[in-house]
Coordinates of C-alpha atoms in Angstrom, one line a residue:
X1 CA 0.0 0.0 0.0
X2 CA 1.0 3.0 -1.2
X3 CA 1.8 5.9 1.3
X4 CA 1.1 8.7 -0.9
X5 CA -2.5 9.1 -2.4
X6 CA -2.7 9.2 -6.6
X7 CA -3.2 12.3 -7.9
X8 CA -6.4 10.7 -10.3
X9 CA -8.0 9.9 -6.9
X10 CA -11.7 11.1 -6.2
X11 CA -11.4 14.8 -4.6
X12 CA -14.3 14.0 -2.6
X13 CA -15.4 10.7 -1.2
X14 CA -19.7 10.0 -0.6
X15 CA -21.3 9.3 2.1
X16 CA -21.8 5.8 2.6
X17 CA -25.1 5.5 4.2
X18 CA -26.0 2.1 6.6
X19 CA -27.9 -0.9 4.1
X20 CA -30.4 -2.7 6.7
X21 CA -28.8 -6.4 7.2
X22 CA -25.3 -5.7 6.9
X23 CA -23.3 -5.0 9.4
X24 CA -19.4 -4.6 9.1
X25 CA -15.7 -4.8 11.5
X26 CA -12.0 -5.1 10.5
X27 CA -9.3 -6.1 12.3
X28 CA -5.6 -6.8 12.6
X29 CA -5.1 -10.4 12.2
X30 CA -1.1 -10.1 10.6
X31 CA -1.5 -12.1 7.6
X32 CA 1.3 -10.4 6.3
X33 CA 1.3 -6.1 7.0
X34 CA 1.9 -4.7 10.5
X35 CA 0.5 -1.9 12.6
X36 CA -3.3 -1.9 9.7
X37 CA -6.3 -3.6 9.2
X38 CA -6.3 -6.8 7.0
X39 CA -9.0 -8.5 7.7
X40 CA -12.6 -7.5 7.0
X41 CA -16.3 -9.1 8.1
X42 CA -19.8 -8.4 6.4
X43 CA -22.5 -10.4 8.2
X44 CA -25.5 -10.7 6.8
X45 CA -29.2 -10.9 7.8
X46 CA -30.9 -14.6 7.0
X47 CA -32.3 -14.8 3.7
X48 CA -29.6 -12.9 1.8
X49 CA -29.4 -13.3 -1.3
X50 CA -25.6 -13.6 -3.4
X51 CA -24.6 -13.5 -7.2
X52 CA -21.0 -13.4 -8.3
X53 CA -18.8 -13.6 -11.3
X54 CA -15.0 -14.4 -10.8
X55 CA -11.8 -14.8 -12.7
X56 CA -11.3 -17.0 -16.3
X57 CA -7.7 -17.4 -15.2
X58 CA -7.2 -21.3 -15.2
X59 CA -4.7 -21.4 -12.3
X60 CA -7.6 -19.3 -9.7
X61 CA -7.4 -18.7 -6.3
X62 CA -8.6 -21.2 -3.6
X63 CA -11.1 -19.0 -2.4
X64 CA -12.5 -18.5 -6.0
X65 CA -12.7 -22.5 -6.2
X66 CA -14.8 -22.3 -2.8
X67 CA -17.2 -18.9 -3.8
X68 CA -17.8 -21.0 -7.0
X69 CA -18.7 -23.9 -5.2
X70 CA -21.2 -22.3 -3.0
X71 CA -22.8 -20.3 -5.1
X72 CA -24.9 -22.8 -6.1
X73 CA -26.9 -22.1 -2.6
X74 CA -27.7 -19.0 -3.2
X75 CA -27.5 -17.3 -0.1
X76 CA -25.2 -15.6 2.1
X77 CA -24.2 -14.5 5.6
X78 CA -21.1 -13.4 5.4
X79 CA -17.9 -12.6 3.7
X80 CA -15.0 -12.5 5.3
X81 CA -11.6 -11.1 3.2
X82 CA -8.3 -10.6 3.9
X83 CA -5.4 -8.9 2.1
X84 CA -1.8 -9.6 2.4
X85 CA -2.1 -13.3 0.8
X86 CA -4.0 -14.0 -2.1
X87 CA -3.9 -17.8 -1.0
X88 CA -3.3 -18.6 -4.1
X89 CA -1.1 -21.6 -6.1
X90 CA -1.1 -23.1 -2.4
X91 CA -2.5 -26.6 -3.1
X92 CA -4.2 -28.5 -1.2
X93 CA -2.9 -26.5 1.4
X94 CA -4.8 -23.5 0.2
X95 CA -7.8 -25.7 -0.1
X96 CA -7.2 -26.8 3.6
X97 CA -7.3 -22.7 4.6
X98 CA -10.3 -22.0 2.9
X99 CA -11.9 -24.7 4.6
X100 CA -10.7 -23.5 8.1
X101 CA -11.4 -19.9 7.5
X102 CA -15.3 -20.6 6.4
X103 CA -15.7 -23.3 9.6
X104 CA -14.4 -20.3 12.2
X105 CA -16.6 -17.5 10.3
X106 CA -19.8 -19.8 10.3
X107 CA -19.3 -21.0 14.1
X108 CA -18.6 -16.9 14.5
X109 CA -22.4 -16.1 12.5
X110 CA -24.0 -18.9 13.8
X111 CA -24.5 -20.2 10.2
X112 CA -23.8 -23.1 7.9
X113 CA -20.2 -23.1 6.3
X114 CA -22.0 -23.2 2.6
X115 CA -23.5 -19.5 3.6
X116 CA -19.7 -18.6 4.1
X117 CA -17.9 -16.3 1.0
X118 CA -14.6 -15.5 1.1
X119 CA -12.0 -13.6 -0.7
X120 CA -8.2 -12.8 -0.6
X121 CA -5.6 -10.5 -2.2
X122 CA -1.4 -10.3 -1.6
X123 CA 1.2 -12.2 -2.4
X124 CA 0.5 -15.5 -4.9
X125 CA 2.2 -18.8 -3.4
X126 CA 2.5 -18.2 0.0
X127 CA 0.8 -20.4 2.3
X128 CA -2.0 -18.6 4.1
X129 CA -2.4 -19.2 7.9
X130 CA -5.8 -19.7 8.5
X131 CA -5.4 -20.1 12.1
X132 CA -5.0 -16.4 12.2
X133 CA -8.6 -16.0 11.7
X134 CA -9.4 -17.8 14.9
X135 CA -10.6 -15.6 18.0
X136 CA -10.3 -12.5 15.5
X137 CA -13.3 -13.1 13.8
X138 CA -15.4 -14.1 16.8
X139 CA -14.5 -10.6 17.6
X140 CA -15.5 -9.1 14.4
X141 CA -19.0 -10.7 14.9
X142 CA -19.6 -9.5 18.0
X143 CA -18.4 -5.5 17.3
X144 CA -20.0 -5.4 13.6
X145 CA -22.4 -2.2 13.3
X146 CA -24.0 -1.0 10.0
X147 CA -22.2 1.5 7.9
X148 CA -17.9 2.6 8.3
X149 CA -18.1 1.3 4.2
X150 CA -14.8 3.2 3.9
X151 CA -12.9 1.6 7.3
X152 CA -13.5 -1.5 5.3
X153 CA -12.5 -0.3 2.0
X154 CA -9.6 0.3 3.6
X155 CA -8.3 -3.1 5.0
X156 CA -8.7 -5.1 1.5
X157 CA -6.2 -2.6 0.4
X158 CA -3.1 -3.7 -1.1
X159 CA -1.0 -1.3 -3.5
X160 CA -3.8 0.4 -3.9
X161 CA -3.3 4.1 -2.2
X162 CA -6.9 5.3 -1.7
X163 CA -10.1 3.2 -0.4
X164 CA -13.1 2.4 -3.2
X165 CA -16.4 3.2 -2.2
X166 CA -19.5 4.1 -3.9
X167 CA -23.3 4.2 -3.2
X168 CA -26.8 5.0 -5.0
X169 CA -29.9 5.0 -4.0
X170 CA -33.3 5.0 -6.4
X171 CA -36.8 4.0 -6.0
X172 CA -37.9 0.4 -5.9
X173 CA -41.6 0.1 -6.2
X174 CA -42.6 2.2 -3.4
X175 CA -39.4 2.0 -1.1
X176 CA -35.8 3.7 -1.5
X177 CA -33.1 1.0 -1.9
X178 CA -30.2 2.0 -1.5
X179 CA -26.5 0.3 -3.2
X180 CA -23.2 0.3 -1.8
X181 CA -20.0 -0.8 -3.3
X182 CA -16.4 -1.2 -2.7
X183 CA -13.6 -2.4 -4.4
X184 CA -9.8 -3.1 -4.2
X185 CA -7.2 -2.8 -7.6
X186 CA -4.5 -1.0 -8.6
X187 CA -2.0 -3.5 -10.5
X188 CA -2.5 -7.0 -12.6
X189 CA -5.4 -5.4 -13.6
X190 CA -7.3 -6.7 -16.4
X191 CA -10.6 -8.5 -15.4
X192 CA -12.1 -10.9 -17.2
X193 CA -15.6 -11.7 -16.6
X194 CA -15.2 -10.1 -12.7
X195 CA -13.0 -7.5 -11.0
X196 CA -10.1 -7.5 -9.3
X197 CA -12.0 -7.8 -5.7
X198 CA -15.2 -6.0 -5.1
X199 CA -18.1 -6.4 -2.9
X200 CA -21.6 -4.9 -3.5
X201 CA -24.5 -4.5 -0.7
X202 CA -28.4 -3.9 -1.2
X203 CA -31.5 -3.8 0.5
X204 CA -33.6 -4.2 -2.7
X205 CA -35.1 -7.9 -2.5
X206 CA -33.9 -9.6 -5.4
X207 CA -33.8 -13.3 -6.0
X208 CA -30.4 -15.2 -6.5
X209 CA -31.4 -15.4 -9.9
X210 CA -32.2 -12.3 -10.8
X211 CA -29.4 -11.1 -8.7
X212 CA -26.6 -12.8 -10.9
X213 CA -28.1 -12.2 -14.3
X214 CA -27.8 -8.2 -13.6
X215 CA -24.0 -8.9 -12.1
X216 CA -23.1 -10.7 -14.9
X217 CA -24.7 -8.2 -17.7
X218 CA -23.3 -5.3 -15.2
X219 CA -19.7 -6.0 -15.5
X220 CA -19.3 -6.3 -19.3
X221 CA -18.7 -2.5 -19.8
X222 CA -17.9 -1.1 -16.5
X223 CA -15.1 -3.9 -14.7
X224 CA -14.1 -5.7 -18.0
X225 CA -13.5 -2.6 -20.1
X226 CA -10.7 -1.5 -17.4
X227 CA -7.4 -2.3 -17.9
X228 CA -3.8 -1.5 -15.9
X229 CA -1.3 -3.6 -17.1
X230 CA -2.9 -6.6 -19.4
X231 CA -2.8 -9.0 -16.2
X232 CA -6.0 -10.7 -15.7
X233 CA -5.6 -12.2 -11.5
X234 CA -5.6 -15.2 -9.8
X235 CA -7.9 -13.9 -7.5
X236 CA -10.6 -11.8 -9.3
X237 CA -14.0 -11.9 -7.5
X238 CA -16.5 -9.7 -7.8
X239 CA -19.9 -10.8 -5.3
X240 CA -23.5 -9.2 -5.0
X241 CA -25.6 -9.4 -1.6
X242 CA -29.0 -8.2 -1.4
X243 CA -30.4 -8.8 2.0
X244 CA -34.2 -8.3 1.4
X245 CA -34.8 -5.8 4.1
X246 CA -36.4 -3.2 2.0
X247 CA -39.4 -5.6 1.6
X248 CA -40.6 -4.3 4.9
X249 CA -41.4 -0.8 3.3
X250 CA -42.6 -1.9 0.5
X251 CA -40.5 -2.8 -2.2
X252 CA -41.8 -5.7 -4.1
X253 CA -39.4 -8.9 -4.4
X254 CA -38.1 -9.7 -7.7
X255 CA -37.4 -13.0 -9.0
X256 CA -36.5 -11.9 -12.9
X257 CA -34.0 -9.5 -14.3
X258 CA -36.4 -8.3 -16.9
X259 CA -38.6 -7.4 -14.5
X260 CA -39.8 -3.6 -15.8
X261 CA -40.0 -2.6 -12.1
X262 CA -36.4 -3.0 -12.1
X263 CA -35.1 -0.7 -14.5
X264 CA -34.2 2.2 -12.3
X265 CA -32.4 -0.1 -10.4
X266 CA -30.7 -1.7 -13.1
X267 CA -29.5 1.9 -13.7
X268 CA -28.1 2.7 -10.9
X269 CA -26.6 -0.8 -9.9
X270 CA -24.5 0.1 -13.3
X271 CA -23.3 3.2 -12.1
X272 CA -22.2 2.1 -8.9
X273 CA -20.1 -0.8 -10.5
X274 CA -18.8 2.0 -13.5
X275 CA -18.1 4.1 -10.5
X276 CA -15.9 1.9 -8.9
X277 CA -14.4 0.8 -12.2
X278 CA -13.0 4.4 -12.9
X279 CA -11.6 4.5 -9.8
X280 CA -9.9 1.1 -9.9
X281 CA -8.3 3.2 -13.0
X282 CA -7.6 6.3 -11.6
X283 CA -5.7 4.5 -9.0
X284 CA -3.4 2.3 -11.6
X285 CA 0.0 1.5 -10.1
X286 CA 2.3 5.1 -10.4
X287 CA 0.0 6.0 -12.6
X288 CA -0.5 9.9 -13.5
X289 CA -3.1 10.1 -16.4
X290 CA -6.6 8.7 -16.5
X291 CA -6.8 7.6 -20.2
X292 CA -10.1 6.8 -21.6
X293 CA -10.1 5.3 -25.2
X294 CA -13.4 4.9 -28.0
X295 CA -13.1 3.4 -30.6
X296 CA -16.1 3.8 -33.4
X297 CA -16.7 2.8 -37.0
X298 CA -15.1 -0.8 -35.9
X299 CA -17.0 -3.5 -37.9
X300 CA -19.4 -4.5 -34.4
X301 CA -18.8 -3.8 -30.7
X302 CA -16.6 -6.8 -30.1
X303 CA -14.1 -6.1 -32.7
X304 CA -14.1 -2.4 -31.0
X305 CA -13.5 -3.7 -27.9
X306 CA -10.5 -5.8 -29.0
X307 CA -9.4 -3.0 -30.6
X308 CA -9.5 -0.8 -28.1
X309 CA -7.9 -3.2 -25.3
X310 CA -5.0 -3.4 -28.0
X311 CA -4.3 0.0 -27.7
X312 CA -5.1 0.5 -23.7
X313 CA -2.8 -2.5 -23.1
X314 CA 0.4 -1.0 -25.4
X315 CA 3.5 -0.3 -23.3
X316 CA 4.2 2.2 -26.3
X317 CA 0.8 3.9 -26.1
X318 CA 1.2 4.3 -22.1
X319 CA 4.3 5.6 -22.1
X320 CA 4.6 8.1 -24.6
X321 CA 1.0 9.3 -22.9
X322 CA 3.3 9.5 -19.4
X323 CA 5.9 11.2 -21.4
X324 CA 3.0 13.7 -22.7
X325 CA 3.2 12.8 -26.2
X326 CA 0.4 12.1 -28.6
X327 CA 2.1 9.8 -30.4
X328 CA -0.1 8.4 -33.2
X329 CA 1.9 6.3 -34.7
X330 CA 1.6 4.0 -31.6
X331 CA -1.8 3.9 -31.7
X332 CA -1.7 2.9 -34.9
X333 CA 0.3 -0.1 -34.2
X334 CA -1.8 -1.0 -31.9
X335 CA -4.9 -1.0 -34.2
X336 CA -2.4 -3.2 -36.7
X337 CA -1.5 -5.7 -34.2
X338 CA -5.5 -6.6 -33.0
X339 CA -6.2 -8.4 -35.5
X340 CA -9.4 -7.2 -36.3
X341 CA -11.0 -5.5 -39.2
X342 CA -9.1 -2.3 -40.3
X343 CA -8.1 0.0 -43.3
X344 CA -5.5 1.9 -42.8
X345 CA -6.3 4.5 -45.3
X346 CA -9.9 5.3 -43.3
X347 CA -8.1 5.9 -40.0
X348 CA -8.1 9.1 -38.2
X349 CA -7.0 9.5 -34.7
X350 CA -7.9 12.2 -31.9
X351 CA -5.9 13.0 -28.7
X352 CA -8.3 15.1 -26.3
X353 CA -10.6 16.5 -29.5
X354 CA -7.6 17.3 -31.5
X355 CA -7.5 15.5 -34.5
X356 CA -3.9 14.3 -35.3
X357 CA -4.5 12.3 -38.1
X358 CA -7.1 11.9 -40.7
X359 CA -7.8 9.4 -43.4
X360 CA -4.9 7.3 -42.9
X361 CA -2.2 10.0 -43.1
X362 CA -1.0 13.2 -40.2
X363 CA -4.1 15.9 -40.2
X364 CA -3.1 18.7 -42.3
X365 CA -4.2 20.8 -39.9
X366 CA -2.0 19.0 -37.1
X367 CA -0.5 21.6 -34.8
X368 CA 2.3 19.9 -32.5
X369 CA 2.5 23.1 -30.1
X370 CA -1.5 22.3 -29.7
X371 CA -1.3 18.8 -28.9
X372 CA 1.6 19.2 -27.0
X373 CA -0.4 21.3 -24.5
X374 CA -3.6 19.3 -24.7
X375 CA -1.3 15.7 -23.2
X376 CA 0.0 18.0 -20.0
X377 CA -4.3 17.2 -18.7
X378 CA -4.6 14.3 -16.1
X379 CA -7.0 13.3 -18.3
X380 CA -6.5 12.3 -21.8
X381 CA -9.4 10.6 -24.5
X382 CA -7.9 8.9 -27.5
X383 CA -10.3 8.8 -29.8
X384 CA -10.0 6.0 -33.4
X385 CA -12.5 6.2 -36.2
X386 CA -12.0 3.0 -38.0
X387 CA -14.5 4.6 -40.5
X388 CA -15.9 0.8 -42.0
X389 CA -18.5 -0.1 -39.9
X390 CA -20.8 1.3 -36.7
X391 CA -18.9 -1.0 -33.4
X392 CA -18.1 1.2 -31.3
X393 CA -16.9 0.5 -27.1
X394 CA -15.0 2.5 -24.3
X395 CA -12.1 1.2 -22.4
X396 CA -10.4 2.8 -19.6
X397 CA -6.8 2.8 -18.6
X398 CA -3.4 4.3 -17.4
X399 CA -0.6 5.9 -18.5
X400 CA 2.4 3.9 -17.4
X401 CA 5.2 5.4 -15.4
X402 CA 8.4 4.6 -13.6
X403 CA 6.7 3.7 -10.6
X404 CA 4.9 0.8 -11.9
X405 CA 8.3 -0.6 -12.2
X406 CA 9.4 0.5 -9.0
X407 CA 6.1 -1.3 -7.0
X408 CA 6.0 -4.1 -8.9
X409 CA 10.0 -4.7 -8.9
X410 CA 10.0 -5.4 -5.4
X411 CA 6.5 -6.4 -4.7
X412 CA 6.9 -10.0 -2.9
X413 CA 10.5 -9.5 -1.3

């Protein structure tokens, strides 16, 4: 964990208001950091409801392997995570920690070990020592309150060098519901089908079902159109709850994603994960530039999307944006090398609303004093028109600096 906050972060950070049946603590348990928090609890009211979409790495986590697993249930009273050790490439060993960790959190609830989710971020291959967890998380059921959102934020924290949070709240029949989110990411960031780890809360009383076909439909352009370095984790997890309460004041109970009732919901269930996305981004390992990156006239929105991830992942691209150069020609490599649809001679190529190049060639109108000026922003929006077809996506990434190399050069040791 960083100890100097990234200049992309949030200047302001919301209130995270109390979601009836969840209740949060975080302790120090010393799975690997001294003197912080590295361990958190969410318990969760009977009958809550969980969805969740992890990692397509095929060496995962083992507490992927075990949310996977119990899944299938449906429901969910807690989640315990801890940073420090992604208890990951561990064996059978990791397998054996997982199991330990969900037996003390359910004798801890007072629940089964199947209503039991867990998560971990750190180091990959070091033995986690699940015994830590024992007397610690009796502790953390007993002290949990509603609300301190951010406090917990704060102990999945690795390298990341500001807490995630973000809330919503919108009408559900004739009740307010109210969404809260938090997430943890700021290197091997690339997420496929999930997030590095994130963890979102509701009131709103939405079946499992339901639950996981708007997490799953959620994620495909907010989580998975981020990227850091091109590193999809070991350890991605990204898991729903929605505890029910708001049935009680009137909110009807949804069993179907396409339920019309749902659609302001839907809505803002989106932002909060986009939200959280951006931030995941803004927070990139050293990095100094938000970069956000559309690509239109791409032959469909797949091929877009490929095409813009080739360009968002390109060491060239990165670094000539942290060197404050709109280098083009990079960009254009990077369309070449996607192997998608492209002509070359159709290709223009923005930086920031200035137009560097046009039709395949450097804009006549370029202007390197301009352009120049326009890459000193923190912010900086490459724009490609392929100009053969309507695709057209948005990725989001990082410039990439120095002190990637520095974090990530000494990382485990």
């Amino acid at each position: 964990m960083s100890s100097s906050v990234s200049p992309l972060a949030p200047k302001t950070v919301p209130d995270m208001p109390a979601i009836a049946g969840v209740r949060l603590a975080t302790a120090e348990a010393g799975i690997r950091y001294k003197n912080r928090t590295d361990v958190l609890l969410a318990v969760m009211d009977k009958g809550t409801a969980v969805a969740g979409v992890f990692t397509k790495s095929k060496c995962p986590s083992a507490p992927v392997e075990w949310c996977r697993a119990k899944l299938k249930g449906g429901k969910a009273r807690a989640l315990v995570v801890n940073s420090g050790n992604a208890n990951a490439f561990t064996g059978k060993t990791g397998r054996g920690s997982t199991a330990l960790t969900a037996k003390i959190a359910a004798k801890a609830v007072g629940c089964s070990e199947g209503e039991i989710f867990l998560a971990s971020t750190g180091v990959i291959g070091e033995p986690l020592d699940a015994t830590k967890f024992d007397g610690v998380l009796g502790r953390l059921a007993e002290s949990a309150e509603p609300g301190d959102y951010l406090t917990a934020a704060k102990a999945i924290m690795t390298t990341d060098t500001f807490p995630k949070v973000a809330t919503a709240t919108v009408k559900l029949g004739k009740a307010k519901v109210t969404i809260n989110g938090m997430a943890k990411g700021a290197g091997m960031i690339a997420p496929d089908m999930a997030t590095m780890l994130s963890f979102i809360f509701t009131d709103a009383p939405i079946a499992p079902a339901a639950l996981q076909a708007l997490l799953k439909s959620g994620v495909e352009d907010t989580f998975n159109a981020v990227t850091i370095d091109g590193d999809t984790s070991t350890s991605d997890t990204l898991l729903a709850f929605a505890t029910g309460a708001a049935a009680e004041h009137g909110a009807p109970k949804i069993s179907r994603a396409s339920d019309p009732r749902l659609k302001a919901f839907t809505k803002a269930f989106h932002q909060v994960l986009a939200n959280l996305a951006e931030q995941v981004a803004r927070d990139g390992e050293g990095a100094r530039k938000l970069v956000e990156i559309t690509v239109e006239g791409a032959v469909s929105k797949a091929s877009a999307r490929k095409i813009a991830m080739s360009i968002a992942n390109s060491p060239l691209v990165k670094t000539a944006i942290a060197g404050e150069d709109a280098n083009w020609g990079r960009v254009v490599m990077a369309v070449g090398k996607a192997g998608e649809p492209a002509n070359r001679d159709k290709l223009s190529i923005a930086f920031n609303g200035i137009r560097v190049a046009k039709s395949g060639a450097r804009d006549p109108s370029y202007d390197e004093a301009q352009v120049s000026e326009a890459m000193k922003a923190p912010e900086i929006a490459i724009k490609v028109s392929l100009g053969i077809g309507k695709g057209r996506d948005r990725v989001l990434t990082c410039d990439l600096t120095k002190e990637y190399i520095a974090i990530n050069g000494d990382y485990r040791s």
